[in-house]
C-alpha atoms as a printed R data frame, in Angstrom:
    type eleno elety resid chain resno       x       y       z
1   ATOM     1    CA   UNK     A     1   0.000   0.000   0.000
2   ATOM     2    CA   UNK     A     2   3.031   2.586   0.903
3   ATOM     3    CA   UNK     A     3   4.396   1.753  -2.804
4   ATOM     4    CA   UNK     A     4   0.927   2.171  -4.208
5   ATOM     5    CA   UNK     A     5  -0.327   5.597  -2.200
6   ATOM     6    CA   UNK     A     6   3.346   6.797  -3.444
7   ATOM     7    CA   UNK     A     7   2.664   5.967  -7.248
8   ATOM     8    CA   UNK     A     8  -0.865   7.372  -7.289
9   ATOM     9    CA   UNK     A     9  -0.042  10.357  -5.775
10  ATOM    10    CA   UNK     A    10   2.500  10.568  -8.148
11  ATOM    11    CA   UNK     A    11   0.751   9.548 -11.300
12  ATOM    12    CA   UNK     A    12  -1.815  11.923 -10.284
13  ATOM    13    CA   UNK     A    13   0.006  14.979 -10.711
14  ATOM    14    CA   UNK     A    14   1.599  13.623 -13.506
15  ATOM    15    CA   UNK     A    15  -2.279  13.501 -15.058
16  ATOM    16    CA   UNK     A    16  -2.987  16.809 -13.908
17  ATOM    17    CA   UNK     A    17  -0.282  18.687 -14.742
18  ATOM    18    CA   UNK     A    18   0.140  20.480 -18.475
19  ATOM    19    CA   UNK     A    19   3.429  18.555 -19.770
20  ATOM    20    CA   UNK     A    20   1.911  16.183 -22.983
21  ATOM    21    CA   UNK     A    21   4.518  13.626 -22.204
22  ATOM    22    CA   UNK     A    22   4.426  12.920 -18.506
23  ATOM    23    CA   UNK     A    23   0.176  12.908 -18.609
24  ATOM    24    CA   UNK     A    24   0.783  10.150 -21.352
25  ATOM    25    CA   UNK     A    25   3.356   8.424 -19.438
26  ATOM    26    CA   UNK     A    26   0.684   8.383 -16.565
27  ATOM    27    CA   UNK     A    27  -2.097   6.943 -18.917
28  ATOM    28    CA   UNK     A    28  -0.437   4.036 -20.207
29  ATOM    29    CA   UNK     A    29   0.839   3.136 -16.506
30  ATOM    30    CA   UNK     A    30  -3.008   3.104 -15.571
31  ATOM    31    CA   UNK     A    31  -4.030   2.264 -18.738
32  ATOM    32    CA   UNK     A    32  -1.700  -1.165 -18.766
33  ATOM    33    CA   UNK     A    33  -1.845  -2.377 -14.846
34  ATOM    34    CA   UNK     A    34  -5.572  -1.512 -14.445
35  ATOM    35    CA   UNK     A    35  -5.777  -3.479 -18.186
36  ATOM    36    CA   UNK     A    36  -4.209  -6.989 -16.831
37  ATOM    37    CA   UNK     A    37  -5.639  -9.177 -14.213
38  ATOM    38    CA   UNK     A    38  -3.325  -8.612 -11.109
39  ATOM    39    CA   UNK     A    39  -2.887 -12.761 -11.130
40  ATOM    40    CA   UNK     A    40  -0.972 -12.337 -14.699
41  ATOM    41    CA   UNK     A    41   1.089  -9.496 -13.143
42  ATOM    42    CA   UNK     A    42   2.209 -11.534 -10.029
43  ATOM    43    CA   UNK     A    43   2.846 -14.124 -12.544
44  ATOM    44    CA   UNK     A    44   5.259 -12.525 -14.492
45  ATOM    45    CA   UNK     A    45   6.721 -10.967 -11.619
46  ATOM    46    CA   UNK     A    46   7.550 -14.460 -10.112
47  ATOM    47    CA   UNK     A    47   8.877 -15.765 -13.903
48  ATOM    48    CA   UNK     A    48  10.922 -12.764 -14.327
49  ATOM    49    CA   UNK     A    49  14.347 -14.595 -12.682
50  ATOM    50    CA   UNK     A    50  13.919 -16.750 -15.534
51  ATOM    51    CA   UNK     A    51  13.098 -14.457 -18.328
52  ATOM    52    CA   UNK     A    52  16.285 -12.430 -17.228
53  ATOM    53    CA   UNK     A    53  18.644 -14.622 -15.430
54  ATOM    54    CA   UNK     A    54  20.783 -12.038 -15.197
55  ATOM    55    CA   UNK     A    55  20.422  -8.120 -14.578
56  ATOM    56    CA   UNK     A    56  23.141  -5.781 -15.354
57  ATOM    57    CA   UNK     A    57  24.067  -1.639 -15.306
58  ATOM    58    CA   UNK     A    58  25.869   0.018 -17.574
59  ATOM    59    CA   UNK     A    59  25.979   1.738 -21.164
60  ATOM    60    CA   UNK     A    60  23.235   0.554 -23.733
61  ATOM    61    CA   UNK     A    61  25.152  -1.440 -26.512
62  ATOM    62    CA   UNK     A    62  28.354  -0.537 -24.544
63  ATOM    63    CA   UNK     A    63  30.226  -1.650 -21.681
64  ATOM    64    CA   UNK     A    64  28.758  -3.223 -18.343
65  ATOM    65    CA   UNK     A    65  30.227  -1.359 -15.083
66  ATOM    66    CA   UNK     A    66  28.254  -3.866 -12.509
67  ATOM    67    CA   UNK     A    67  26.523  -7.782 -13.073
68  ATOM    68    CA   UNK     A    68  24.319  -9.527 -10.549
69  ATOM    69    CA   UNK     A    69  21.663 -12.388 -10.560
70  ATOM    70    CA   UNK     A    70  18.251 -11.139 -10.830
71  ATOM    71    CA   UNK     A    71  16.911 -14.230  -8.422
72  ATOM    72    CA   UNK     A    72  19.609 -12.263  -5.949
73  ATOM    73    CA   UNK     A    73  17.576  -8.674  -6.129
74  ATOM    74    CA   UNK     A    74  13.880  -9.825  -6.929
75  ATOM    75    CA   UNK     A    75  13.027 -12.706  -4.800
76  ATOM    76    CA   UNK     A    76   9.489 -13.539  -4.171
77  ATOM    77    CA   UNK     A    77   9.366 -11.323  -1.865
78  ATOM    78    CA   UNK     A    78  10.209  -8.769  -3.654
79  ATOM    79    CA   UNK     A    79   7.891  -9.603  -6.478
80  ATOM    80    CA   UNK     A    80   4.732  -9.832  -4.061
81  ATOM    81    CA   UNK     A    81   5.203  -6.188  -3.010
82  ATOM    82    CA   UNK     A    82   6.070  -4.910  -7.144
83  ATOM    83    CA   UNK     A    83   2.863  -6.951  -7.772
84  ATOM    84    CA   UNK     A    84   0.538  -5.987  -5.794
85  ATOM    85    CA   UNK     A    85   2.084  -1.972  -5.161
86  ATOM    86    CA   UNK     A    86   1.966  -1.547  -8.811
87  ATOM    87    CA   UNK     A    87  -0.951  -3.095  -9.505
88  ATOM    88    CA   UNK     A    88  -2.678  -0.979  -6.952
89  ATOM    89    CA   UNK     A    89  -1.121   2.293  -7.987
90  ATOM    90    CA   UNK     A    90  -2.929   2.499 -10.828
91  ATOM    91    CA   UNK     A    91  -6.811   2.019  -8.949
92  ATOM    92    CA   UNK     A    92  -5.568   4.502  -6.370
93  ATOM    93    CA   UNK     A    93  -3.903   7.425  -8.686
94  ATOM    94    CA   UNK     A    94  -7.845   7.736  -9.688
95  ATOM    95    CA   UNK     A    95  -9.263   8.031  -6.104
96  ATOM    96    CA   UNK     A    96  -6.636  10.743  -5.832
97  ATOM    97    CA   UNK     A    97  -7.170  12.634  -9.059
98  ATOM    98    CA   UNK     A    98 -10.925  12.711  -8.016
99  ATOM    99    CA   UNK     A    99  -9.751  13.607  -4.714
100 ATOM   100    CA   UNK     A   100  -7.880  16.308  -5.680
101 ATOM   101    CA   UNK     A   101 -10.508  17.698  -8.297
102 ATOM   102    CA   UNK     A   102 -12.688  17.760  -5.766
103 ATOM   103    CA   UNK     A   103 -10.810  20.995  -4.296
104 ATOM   104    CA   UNK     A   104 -12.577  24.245  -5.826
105 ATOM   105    CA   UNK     A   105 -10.062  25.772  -8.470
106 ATOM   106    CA   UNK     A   106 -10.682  29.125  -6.363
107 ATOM   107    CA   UNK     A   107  -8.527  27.462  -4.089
108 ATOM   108    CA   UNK     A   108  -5.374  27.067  -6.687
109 ATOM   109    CA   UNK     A   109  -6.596  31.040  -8.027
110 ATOM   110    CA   UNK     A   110  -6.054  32.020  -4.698
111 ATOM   111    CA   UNK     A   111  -2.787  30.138  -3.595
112 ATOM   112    CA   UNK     A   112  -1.602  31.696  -7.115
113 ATOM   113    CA   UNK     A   113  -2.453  35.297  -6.152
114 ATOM   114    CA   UNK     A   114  -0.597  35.177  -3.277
115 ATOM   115    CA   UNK     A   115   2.474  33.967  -4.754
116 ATOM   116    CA   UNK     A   116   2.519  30.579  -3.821
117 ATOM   117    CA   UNK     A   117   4.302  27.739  -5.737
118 ATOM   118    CA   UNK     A   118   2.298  24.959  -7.402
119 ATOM   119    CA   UNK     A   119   4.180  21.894  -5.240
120 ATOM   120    CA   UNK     A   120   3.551  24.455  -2.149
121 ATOM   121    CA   UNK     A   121  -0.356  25.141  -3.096
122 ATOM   122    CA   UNK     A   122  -0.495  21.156  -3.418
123 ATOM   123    CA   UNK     A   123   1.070  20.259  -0.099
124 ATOM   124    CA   UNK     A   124  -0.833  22.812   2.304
125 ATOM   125    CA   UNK     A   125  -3.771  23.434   0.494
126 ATOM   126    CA   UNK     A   126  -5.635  20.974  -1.713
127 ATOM   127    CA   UNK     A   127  -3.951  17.906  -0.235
128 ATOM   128    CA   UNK     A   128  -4.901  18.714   3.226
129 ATOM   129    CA   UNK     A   129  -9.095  19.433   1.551
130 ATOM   130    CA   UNK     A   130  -8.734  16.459  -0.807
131 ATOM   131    CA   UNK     A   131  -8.079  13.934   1.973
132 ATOM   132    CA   UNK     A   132 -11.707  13.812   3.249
133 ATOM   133    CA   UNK     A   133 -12.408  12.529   0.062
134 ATOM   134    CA   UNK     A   134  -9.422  10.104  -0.422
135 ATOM   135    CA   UNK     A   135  -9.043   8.398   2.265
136 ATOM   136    CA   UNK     A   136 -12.981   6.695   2.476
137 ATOM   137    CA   UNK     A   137 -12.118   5.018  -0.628
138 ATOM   138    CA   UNK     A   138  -8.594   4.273   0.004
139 ATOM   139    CA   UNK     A   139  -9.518   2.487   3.423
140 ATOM   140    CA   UNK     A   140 -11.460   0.234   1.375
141 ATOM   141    CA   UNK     A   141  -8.352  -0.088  -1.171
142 ATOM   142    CA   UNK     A   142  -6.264  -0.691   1.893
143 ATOM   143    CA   UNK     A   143  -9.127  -3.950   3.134
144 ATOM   144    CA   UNK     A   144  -9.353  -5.221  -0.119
145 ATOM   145    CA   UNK     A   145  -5.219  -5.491  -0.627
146 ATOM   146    CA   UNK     A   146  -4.927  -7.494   2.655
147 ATOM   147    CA   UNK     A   147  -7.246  -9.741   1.225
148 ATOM   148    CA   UNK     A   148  -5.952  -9.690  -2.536
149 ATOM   149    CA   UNK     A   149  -2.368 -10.974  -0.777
150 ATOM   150    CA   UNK     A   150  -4.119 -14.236  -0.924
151 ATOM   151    CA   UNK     A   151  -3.301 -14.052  -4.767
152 ATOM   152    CA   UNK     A   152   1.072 -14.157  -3.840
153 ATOM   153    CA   UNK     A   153   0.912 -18.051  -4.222
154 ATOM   154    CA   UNK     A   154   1.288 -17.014  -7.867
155 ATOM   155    CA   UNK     A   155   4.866 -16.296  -7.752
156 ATOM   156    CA   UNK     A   156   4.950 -18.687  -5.627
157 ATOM   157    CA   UNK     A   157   5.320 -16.675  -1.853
158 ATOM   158    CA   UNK     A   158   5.640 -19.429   0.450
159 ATOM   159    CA   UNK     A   159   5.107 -17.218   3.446
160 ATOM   160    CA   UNK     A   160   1.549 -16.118   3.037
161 ATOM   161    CA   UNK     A   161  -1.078 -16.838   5.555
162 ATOM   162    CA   UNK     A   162  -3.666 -18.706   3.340
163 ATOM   163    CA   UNK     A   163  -0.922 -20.628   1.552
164 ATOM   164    CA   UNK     A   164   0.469 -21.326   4.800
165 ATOM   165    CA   UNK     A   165  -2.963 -22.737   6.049
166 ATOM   166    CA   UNK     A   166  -4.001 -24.641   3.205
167 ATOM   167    CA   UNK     A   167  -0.728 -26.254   3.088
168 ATOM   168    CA   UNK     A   168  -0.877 -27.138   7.122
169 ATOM   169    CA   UNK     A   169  -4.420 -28.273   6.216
170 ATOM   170    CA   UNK     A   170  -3.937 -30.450   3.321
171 ATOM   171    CA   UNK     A   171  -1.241 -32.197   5.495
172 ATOM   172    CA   UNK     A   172  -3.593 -33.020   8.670
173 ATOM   173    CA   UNK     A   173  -6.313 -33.734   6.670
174 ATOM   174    CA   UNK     A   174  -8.078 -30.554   8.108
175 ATOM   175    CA   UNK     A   175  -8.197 -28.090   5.569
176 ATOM   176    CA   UNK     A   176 -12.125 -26.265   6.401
177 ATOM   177    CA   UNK     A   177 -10.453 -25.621  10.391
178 ATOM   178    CA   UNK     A   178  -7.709 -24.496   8.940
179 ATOM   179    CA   UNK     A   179  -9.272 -21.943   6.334
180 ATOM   180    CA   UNK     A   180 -11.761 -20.931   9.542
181 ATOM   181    CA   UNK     A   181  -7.944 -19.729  11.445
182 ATOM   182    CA   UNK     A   182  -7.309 -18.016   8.521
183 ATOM   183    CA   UNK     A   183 -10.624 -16.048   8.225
184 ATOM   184    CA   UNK     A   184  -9.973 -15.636  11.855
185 ATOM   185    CA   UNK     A   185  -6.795 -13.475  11.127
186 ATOM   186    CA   UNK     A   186  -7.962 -11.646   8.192
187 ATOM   187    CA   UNK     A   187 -10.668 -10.597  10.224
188 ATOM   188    CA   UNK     A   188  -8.671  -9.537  13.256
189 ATOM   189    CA   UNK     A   189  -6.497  -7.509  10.989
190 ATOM   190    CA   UNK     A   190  -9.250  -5.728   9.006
191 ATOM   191    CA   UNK     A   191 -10.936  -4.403  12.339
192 ATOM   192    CA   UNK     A   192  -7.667  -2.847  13.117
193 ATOM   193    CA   UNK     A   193  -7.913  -1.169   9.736
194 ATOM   194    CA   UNK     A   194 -11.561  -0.259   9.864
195 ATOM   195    CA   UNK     A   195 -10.658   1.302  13.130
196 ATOM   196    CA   UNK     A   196  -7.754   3.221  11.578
197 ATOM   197    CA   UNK     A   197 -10.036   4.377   8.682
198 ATOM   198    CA   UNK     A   198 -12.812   5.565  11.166
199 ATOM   199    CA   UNK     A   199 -10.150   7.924  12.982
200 ATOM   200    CA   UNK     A   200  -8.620   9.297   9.350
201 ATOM   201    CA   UNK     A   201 -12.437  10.055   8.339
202 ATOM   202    CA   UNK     A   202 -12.780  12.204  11.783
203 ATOM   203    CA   UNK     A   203  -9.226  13.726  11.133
204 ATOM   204    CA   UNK     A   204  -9.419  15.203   8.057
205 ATOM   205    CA   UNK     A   205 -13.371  15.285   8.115
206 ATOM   206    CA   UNK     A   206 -13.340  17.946  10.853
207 ATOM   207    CA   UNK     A   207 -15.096  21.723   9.953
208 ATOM   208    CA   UNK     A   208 -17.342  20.044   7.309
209 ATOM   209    CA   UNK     A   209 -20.480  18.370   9.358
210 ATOM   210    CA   UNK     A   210 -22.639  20.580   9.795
211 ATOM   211    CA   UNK     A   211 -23.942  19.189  13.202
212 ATOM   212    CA   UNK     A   212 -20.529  19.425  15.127
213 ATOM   213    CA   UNK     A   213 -20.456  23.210  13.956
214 ATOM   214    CA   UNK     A   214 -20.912  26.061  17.009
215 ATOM   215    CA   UNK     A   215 -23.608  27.446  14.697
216 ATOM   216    CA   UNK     A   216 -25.416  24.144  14.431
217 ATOM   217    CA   UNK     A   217 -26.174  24.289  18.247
218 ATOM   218    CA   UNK     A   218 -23.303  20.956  19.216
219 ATOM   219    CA   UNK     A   219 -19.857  21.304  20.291
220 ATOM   220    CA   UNK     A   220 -17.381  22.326  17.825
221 ATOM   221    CA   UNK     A   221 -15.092  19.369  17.014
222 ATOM   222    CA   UNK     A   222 -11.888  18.393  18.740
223 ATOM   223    CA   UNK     A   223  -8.822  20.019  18.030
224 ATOM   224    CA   UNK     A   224 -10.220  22.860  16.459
225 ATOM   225    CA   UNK     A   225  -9.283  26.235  17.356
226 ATOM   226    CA   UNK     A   226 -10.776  29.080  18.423
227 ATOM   227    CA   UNK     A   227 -10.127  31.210  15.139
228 ATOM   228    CA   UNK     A   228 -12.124  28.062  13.302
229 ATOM   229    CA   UNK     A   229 -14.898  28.148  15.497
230 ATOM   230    CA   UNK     A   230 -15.564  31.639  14.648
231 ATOM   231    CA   UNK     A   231 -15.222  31.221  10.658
232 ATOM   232    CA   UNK     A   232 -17.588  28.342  11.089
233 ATOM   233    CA   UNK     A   233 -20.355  30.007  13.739
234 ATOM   234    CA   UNK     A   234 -20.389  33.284  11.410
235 ATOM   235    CA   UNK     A   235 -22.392  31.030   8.470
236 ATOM   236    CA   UNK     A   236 -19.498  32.449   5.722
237 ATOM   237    CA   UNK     A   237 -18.989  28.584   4.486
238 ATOM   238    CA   UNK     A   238 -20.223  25.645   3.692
239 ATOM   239    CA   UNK     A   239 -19.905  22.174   5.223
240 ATOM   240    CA   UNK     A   240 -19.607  21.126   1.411
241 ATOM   241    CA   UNK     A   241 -17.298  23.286  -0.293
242 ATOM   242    CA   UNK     A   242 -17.890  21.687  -3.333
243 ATOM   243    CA   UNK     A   243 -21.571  22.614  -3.436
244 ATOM   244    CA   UNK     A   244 -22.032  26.072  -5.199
245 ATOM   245    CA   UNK     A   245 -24.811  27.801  -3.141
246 ATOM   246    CA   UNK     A   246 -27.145  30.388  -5.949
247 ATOM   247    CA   UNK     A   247 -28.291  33.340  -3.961
């Protein structure tokens, strides 16, 4: 999930941005890993030692400064997390651009006027605003991934908990107890994560319900400060900023 969030956030950007070839480099990354069935990517992944024995740096068509084994650098290991990270950049890079669209363009105008750099007006304005619309979506990226690592047998990844089970299963002659202690963990382990998710959602949701606002008659939300409460009781925004209000 790190490598993916980091590719989509990237990709993203890329997509947005004005520069022909990095928005087409972005498209066919999406275009090609959201194309392909994820099994067929772990697949190759786990064949690619014997595609490419070996792996080597140096000059095209010239001289070769370092040699190694490519079963030495991508192990299955290794090939799990390219997999499955670049598999799942590409789904997440569109949560993000619809996260990030989400922000009102007044918001880049405005960032603009007052001098601020693009990478700046990304990182501590829309970013920050985008998030309460990323990171629903993303939580459920993040449940369905820990469940999708089922899939690693492929390359063959000896290590993972419902190969690991089956194969302890098949052995005793147990396999259905065996697949219940592995529904066990998952479930365990997505809790955690729909517990984690819950607490993001509150985070970044905070200044937008309407119902927590000093002006709707509850308690302002935690962590807010006083300056907030204020800009909130005084009825000069919205709790959707993305709904346009006629007069």
């Amino acid at each position: 999930m790190a490598l993916g969030i980091t590719l989509a956030v990237t990709t993203a950007i890329m997509r947005m941005g004005t520069n022909p070839i990095l928005r087409g480099v972005a498209w066919a990354y999406i275009w090609f890993f959201r194309g392909t069935p994820v099994y067929t990517q772990l697949v190759f992944w786990g064949l690619l030692p014997v595609l490419y024995p070996r792996l080597s740096l140096g000059i095209p068509f010239g001289p070769e400064w370092l040699e190694f084994s490519t079963q030495d650098v991508i192990n299955a290991g290794v090939a799990a997390v390219l997999g499955l990270g670049l598999n799942e950049g590409a789904y997440l890079s569109e949560i993000v651009r619809s996260g990030l669209n989400s922000v009102d363009k007044g918001q880049w105008e405005a960032a603009t006027a007052l001098g601020m750099r693009r990478g700046t007006t990304l990182r501590r304005i829309v970013i920050p605003q985008a998030m309460r619309v990323i990171v629903p979506p993303t939580g459920n990226e993040t449940i369905s991934m820990l469940k999708t690592t089922s899939l690693v047998l492929a390359v063959p990844f000896s290590l993972e908990l419902t190969f690991v089970t089956n194969a302890i299963g098949n052995k005793n002659f147990l396999p259905v107890p065996l697949l219940i202690v592995a529904a066990i963990y998952y479930l365990v382990v997505t809790s955690i994560l729909m517990v984690g998710q819950h607490h993001l959602e509150a985070y970044y949701g905070r200044g937008f319900d309407t119902d927590q606002t000093t002006g709707g008659g509850g308690r302002p939300p935690k962590g807010m400060s006083k300056r907030q409460q204020a800009i909130l009781a005084a009825g000069t925004v919205h709790a959707d900023p993305n709904l346009e209000v006629t007069p």
